[in-house]
Coordinates of C-alpha atoms in Angstrom, one line a residue:
M1 CA -6.9 -135.1 53.7
T2 CA -3.7 -136.1 55.4
Q3 CA -1.6 -138.5 53.3
G4 CA -0.8 -141.8 55.1
A5 CA 2.6 -143.4 55.0
G6 CA 3.5 -144.8 51.5
T7 CA 0.6 -142.9 49.8
T8 CA 1.0 -140.7 46.8
P9 CA -0.1 -137.0 47.2
E10 CA -3.1 -136.1 45.1
R11 CA -2.2 -134.4 41.8
R12 CA -4.9 -131.9 41.1
I13 CA -4.9 -130.1 37.7
A14 CA -7.1 -127.2 36.5
F15 CA -8.2 -127.2 32.9
V16 CA -8.9 -123.5 32.5
T17 CA -12.0 -122.6 30.4
W18 CA -14.6 -119.8 30.1
R19 CA -18.1 -119.2 31.2
G20 CA -19.5 -120.2 27.8
L21 CA -18.0 -123.7 28.2
P22 CA -17.9 -124.4 32.0
H23 CA -17.6 -128.2 31.6
L24 CA -15.0 -128.2 28.8
S25 CA -15.3 -129.2 25.2
A26 CA -15.8 -132.8 24.3
D27 CA -12.3 -132.8 22.8
D28 CA -10.6 -131.5 26.0
R29 CA -12.5 -134.1 28.0
L30 CA -10.5 -136.7 26.2
A31 CA -7.2 -135.2 27.5
A32 CA -8.8 -134.9 31.0
A33 CA -9.7 -138.6 30.9
A34 CA -6.2 -139.6 30.0
L35 CA -4.8 -137.6 32.9
A36 CA -7.4 -139.1 35.3
S37 CA -6.4 -142.6 34.2
R38 CA -2.9 -141.7 35.5
G39 CA -4.3 -140.8 38.9
A40 CA -4.7 -137.0 38.5
V41 CA -7.8 -135.1 39.5
V42 CA -8.8 -132.7 36.7
D43 CA -11.2 -129.9 37.3
P44 CA -12.7 -127.5 34.8
V45 CA -12.3 -124.0 36.2
V46 CA -13.6 -120.8 34.6
W47 CA -10.7 -118.3 34.3
D48 CA -12.5 -115.3 35.7
D49 CA -14.4 -117.1 38.5
G50 CA -13.6 -115.0 41.5
A51 CA -14.4 -117.9 43.8
A52 CA -11.9 -120.2 42.3
D53 CA -9.1 -121.4 44.7
W54 CA -6.1 -121.7 42.4
S55 CA -3.8 -122.7 45.3
R56 CA -5.5 -126.1 45.2
Y57 CA -3.8 -127.0 41.9
Q58 CA -0.4 -128.1 41.0
A59 CA -0.9 -127.0 37.4
A60 CA -3.3 -124.8 35.5
V61 CA -3.6 -125.8 31.9
I62 CA -5.3 -123.2 29.7
R63 CA -7.7 -125.0 27.4
S64 CA -10.7 -123.0 26.3
T65 CA -10.5 -119.4 27.5
W66 CA -12.3 -118.4 24.3
D67 CA -13.3 -114.9 25.4
Y68 CA -9.7 -113.7 26.3
H69 CA -9.5 -111.6 23.1
L70 CA -12.5 -109.6 24.1
R71 CA -10.9 -108.8 27.5
P72 CA -7.2 -108.9 26.9
T73 CA -6.2 -106.5 29.7
E74 CA -8.2 -108.5 32.3
F75 CA -6.8 -111.8 31.0
L76 CA -3.2 -110.6 31.3
A77 CA -3.9 -109.4 34.8
W78 CA -5.4 -112.8 35.6
I79 CA -2.3 -114.5 34.4
E80 CA -0.2 -112.4 36.8
R81 CA -2.5 -113.2 39.7
I82 CA -2.5 -117.0 39.1
A83 CA 1.2 -117.1 38.7
V84 CA 1.4 -115.7 42.3
A85 CA -1.3 -118.1 43.5
G86 CA 0.9 -121.1 43.1
P87 CA 0.0 -123.5 40.2
R88 CA 2.4 -123.9 37.3
I89 CA 0.7 -122.3 34.3
W90 CA 0.8 -124.0 30.9
N91 CA 1.8 -122.6 28.7
P92 CA 4.2 -120.3 30.8
P93 CA 3.0 -116.7 31.3
E94 CA 5.8 -115.2 29.3
L95 CA 4.7 -117.2 26.2
L96 CA 1.1 -116.3 26.7
R97 CA 1.9 -112.6 26.9
W98 CA 4.0 -112.8 23.7
N99 CA 1.5 -114.9 21.8
L100 CA -1.6 -112.8 22.7
D101 CA -0.8 -110.1 20.1
K102 CA -0.6 -111.5 16.5
R103 CA 2.3 -109.1 15.8
Y104 CA 4.5 -112.0 17.1
L105 CA 4.4 -113.0 13.4
A106 CA 6.7 -110.1 12.6
D107 CA 9.1 -111.3 15.3
L108 CA 9.2 -114.7 13.7
G109 CA 9.5 -113.3 10.2
Q110 CA 12.5 -111.2 11.2
R111 CA 14.1 -114.5 12.4
G112 CA 13.8 -116.1 9.0
I113 CA 10.4 -117.9 9.2
P114 CA 8.2 -117.7 6.1
V115 CA 5.1 -115.9 7.5
V116 CA 2.1 -114.3 5.9
P117 CA 3.1 -110.7 5.1
T118 CA 1.5 -108.5 7.7
L119 CA 1.0 -104.7 7.9
A120 CA 0.1 -103.4 11.3
V121 CA -2.1 -100.3 11.8
K122 CA -1.9 -98.9 15.3
R123 CA -5.0 -97.9 17.2
G124 CA -6.2 -94.4 16.3
E125 CA -3.9 -94.0 13.2
P126 CA -5.5 -91.8 10.5
S127 CA -4.9 -94.5 7.9
T128 CA -7.5 -95.3 5.3
L129 CA -8.2 -98.8 3.9
T130 CA -7.5 -97.6 0.4
G131 CA -4.3 -96.0 1.5
V132 CA -3.1 -99.2 3.3
L133 CA -3.8 -101.4 0.2
E134 CA -2.1 -98.9 -2.1
A135 CA 0.9 -98.7 0.1
A136 CA 1.2 -102.5 0.4
G137 CA 0.5 -103.1 -3.3
W138 CA -2.1 -105.8 -2.3
N139 CA -5.4 -106.3 -4.2
Q140 CA -7.1 -108.9 -2.1
V141 CA -6.6 -108.8 1.7
V142 CA -7.7 -110.1 5.0
V143 CA -8.3 -107.6 7.9
K144 CA -8.3 -108.7 11.6
P145 CA -7.6 -107.2 15.0
A146 CA -4.1 -107.7 16.4
V147 CA -5.7 -109.5 19.4
S148 CA -8.3 -111.9 18.1
A149 CA -9.4 -115.5 18.2
S150 CA -11.7 -117.8 16.3
A151 CA -11.8 -115.4 13.3
H152 CA -13.4 -112.7 15.4
Q153 CA -13.9 -109.6 13.3
T154 CA -11.8 -111.2 10.6
W155 CA -13.0 -110.3 7.1
R156 CA -11.9 -110.1 3.5
T157 CA -11.9 -107.0 1.2
S158 CA -10.2 -105.7 -1.9
T159 CA -9.2 -102.6 -3.7
A160 CA -12.5 -102.7 -5.5
R161 CA -14.4 -102.8 -2.1
A162 CA -12.1 -100.5 -0.1
A163 CA -14.3 -97.5 -0.3
V164 CA -17.4 -99.5 0.7
D165 CA -15.5 -101.1 3.6
S166 CA -13.7 -97.9 4.8
G167 CA -16.1 -97.3 7.6
R168 CA -15.7 -100.8 8.9
F169 CA -12.0 -100.5 8.8
S170 CA -12.0 -97.1 10.6
E171 CA -14.1 -98.5 13.4
L172 CA -11.8 -101.4 13.9
V173 CA -8.8 -99.1 14.0
R174 CA -10.6 -96.8 16.5
T175 CA -11.0 -99.7 19.0
G176 CA -7.6 -101.4 18.7
D177 CA -4.5 -102.3 16.6
V178 CA -5.4 -103.9 13.3
L179 CA -3.5 -106.3 10.9
V180 CA -3.9 -106.4 7.2
Q181 CA -2.6 -109.4 5.3
P182 CA -2.7 -110.4 1.6
F183 CA -5.3 -113.0 0.9
L184 CA -3.8 -116.4 0.2
D185 CA -5.6 -118.3 -2.5
E186 CA -4.0 -121.5 -1.2
I187 CA -6.4 -121.3 1.8
K188 CA -9.0 -122.8 -0.5
Q189 CA -7.0 -126.1 -0.4
G190 CA -7.0 -126.0 3.4
E191 CA -5.1 -124.8 6.4
W192 CA -2.9 -127.2 8.3
S193 CA -2.9 -127.5 12.0
L194 CA 0.2 -129.4 13.4
C195 CA -0.1 -130.3 17.0
F196 CA 3.0 -130.7 19.3
F197 CA 3.2 -131.8 22.9
G198 CA 6.3 -131.3 25.0
G199 CA 8.4 -130.5 22.0
R200 CA 7.3 -133.5 19.9
F201 CA 5.0 -133.7 17.0
S202 CA 1.8 -135.6 17.8
H203 CA -0.7 -135.3 14.9
A204 CA -2.1 -133.0 12.3
V205 CA -5.4 -132.1 10.7
L206 CA -6.3 -130.2 7.5
K207 CA -9.0 -127.6 8.0
R208 CA -11.0 -126.7 4.9
P209 CA -13.3 -123.7 4.4
P210 CA -16.8 -124.2 3.0
E211 CA -17.7 -123.1 -0.5
G212 CA -17.6 -119.3 -0.8
E213 CA -15.8 -118.8 2.5
F214 CA -12.1 -118.4 3.4
R215 CA -12.4 -118.9 7.2
V216 CA -11.9 -122.5 8.2
Q217 CA -13.5 -122.5 11.7
S218 CA -16.1 -125.3 12.2
E219 CA -18.7 -122.8 13.5
L220 CA -18.5 -121.2 10.1
G221 CA -19.0 -124.4 8.2
G222 CA -15.4 -125.6 7.8
D223 CA -14.5 -129.2 8.1
V224 CA -11.6 -131.1 9.6
V225 CA -9.8 -134.0 7.9
V226 CA -7.1 -136.1 9.7
A227 CA -4.1 -136.1 7.4
R228 CA -0.3 -136.5 7.3
P229 CA 1.5 -133.2 6.5
E230 CA 4.3 -133.0 4.0
P231 CA 7.8 -133.4 5.3
V232 CA 8.6 -129.7 4.5
A233 CA 5.6 -128.6 6.7
L234 CA 6.9 -130.7 9.7
A235 CA 10.4 -129.4 9.2
R236 CA 9.2 -125.8 9.1
A237 CA 7.1 -126.3 12.2
A238 CA 10.1 -127.7 14.1
E239 CA 12.1 -124.7 12.9
I240 CA 9.4 -122.4 14.3
L241 CA 9.1 -124.1 17.6
A242 CA 12.9 -124.2 18.1
L243 CA 12.6 -120.4 18.4
V244 CA 10.0 -120.7 21.2
P245 CA 11.7 -120.7 24.6
A246 CA 11.3 -123.9 26.5
P247 CA 9.6 -125.3 28.4
W248 CA 6.2 -125.3 26.8
L249 CA 3.5 -128.0 27.0
Y250 CA 1.5 -127.6 23.8
A251 CA 1.7 -125.7 20.5
R252 CA -0.4 -125.7 17.3
V253 CA 1.3 -124.5 14.2
D254 CA -1.1 -123.3 11.5
G255 CA -0.2 -122.6 8.0
C256 CA -0.7 -123.3 4.3
M257 CA 1.5 -124.8 1.6
V258 CA 2.6 -122.0 -0.7
R259 CA 4.8 -122.7 -3.7
D260 CA 6.1 -126.0 -2.1
D261 CA 6.9 -124.4 1.2
F262 CA 5.0 -124.1 4.5
M263 CA 3.9 -120.5 5.3
L264 CA 3.0 -119.8 8.9
M265 CA -0.4 -118.2 9.5
E266 CA -0.7 -118.6 13.3
L267 CA 1.4 -120.1 16.1
E268 CA -1.2 -121.0 18.7
L269 CA 0.2 -121.2 22.3
I270 CA -2.7 -120.0 24.4
E271 CA -6.0 -121.8 24.0
P272 CA -6.0 -123.7 20.7
T273 CA -8.3 -126.7 20.0
L274 CA -5.8 -129.5 19.9
F275 CA -8.0 -132.0 18.0
F276 CA -7.4 -134.9 20.5
H277 CA -10.1 -136.8 18.7
A278 CA -8.0 -137.0 15.5
D279 CA -5.6 -139.6 16.9
P280 CA -6.6 -142.1 19.7
A281 CA -3.1 -141.8 21.1
A282 CA -3.0 -138.0 21.2
P283 CA -4.7 -137.6 24.7
D284 CA -2.1 -140.0 26.2
R285 CA 0.8 -138.1 24.5
F286 CA -0.6 -134.9 26.0
A287 CA -0.9 -136.5 29.5
E288 CA 2.7 -137.8 29.3
A289 CA 4.0 -134.4 28.3
L290 CA 2.3 -132.7 31.2
Q291 CA 3.5 -135.3 33.7
A292 CA 7.0 -134.9 32.3

């Protein structure tokens, strides 16, 4: 459509999702509605839809590409193609590439951020689970792929179970790089998710695991409570994000309070749930940040 004199060009935004959620989550629809109220047209677009015309959009906001960790090579190639197609990608491609592999935690740890201690085992290494635990001096640990999301293939083991779980560990190492971290008992009290838009703190939730579980995801029975984080957690989150090259649109800083300090567990820059429902003003803050 040709714009007439004095009219405003249509702003069309893609909220990027996956085939399992083609119409977006209920939470993301809140943000889409906030943008629509400001005159934008927001379309849900499946990231690997070969028929999608990305040149139609001024911005492509990654929201629920929740299968990217199963196809990381394809996902990275898609990012490169979309960057050429024209829309501004949020978050920027260089941040997406860095954040895709959880070994970014080591980068942040080397820069003085309190992170969960992490031992990386490269794909195909002849390491045994028992040997890794003995070398690290850890009794209770969490094992996960270096590229993972939503607790995919994330499990807990110990020195007492290492022999039993050795086959599971070897299979994981056979297929990709693996991370081993000490189990934090503090996770039983909950994991904080601090949400930031456009460099500013918006809101936070506390995610709590169900009885007998350490993973906090809602699909595993975890619950979410709207809460105000302690000042030290906000200060640490701001310190962490100061190390992330600007500009970025959204970030979710996940961690636990350990001995009166905030320990980073994940810095989510790709497709985190942003808990827009937790604060009625959060969708508007997100829309304002994107417009800015």
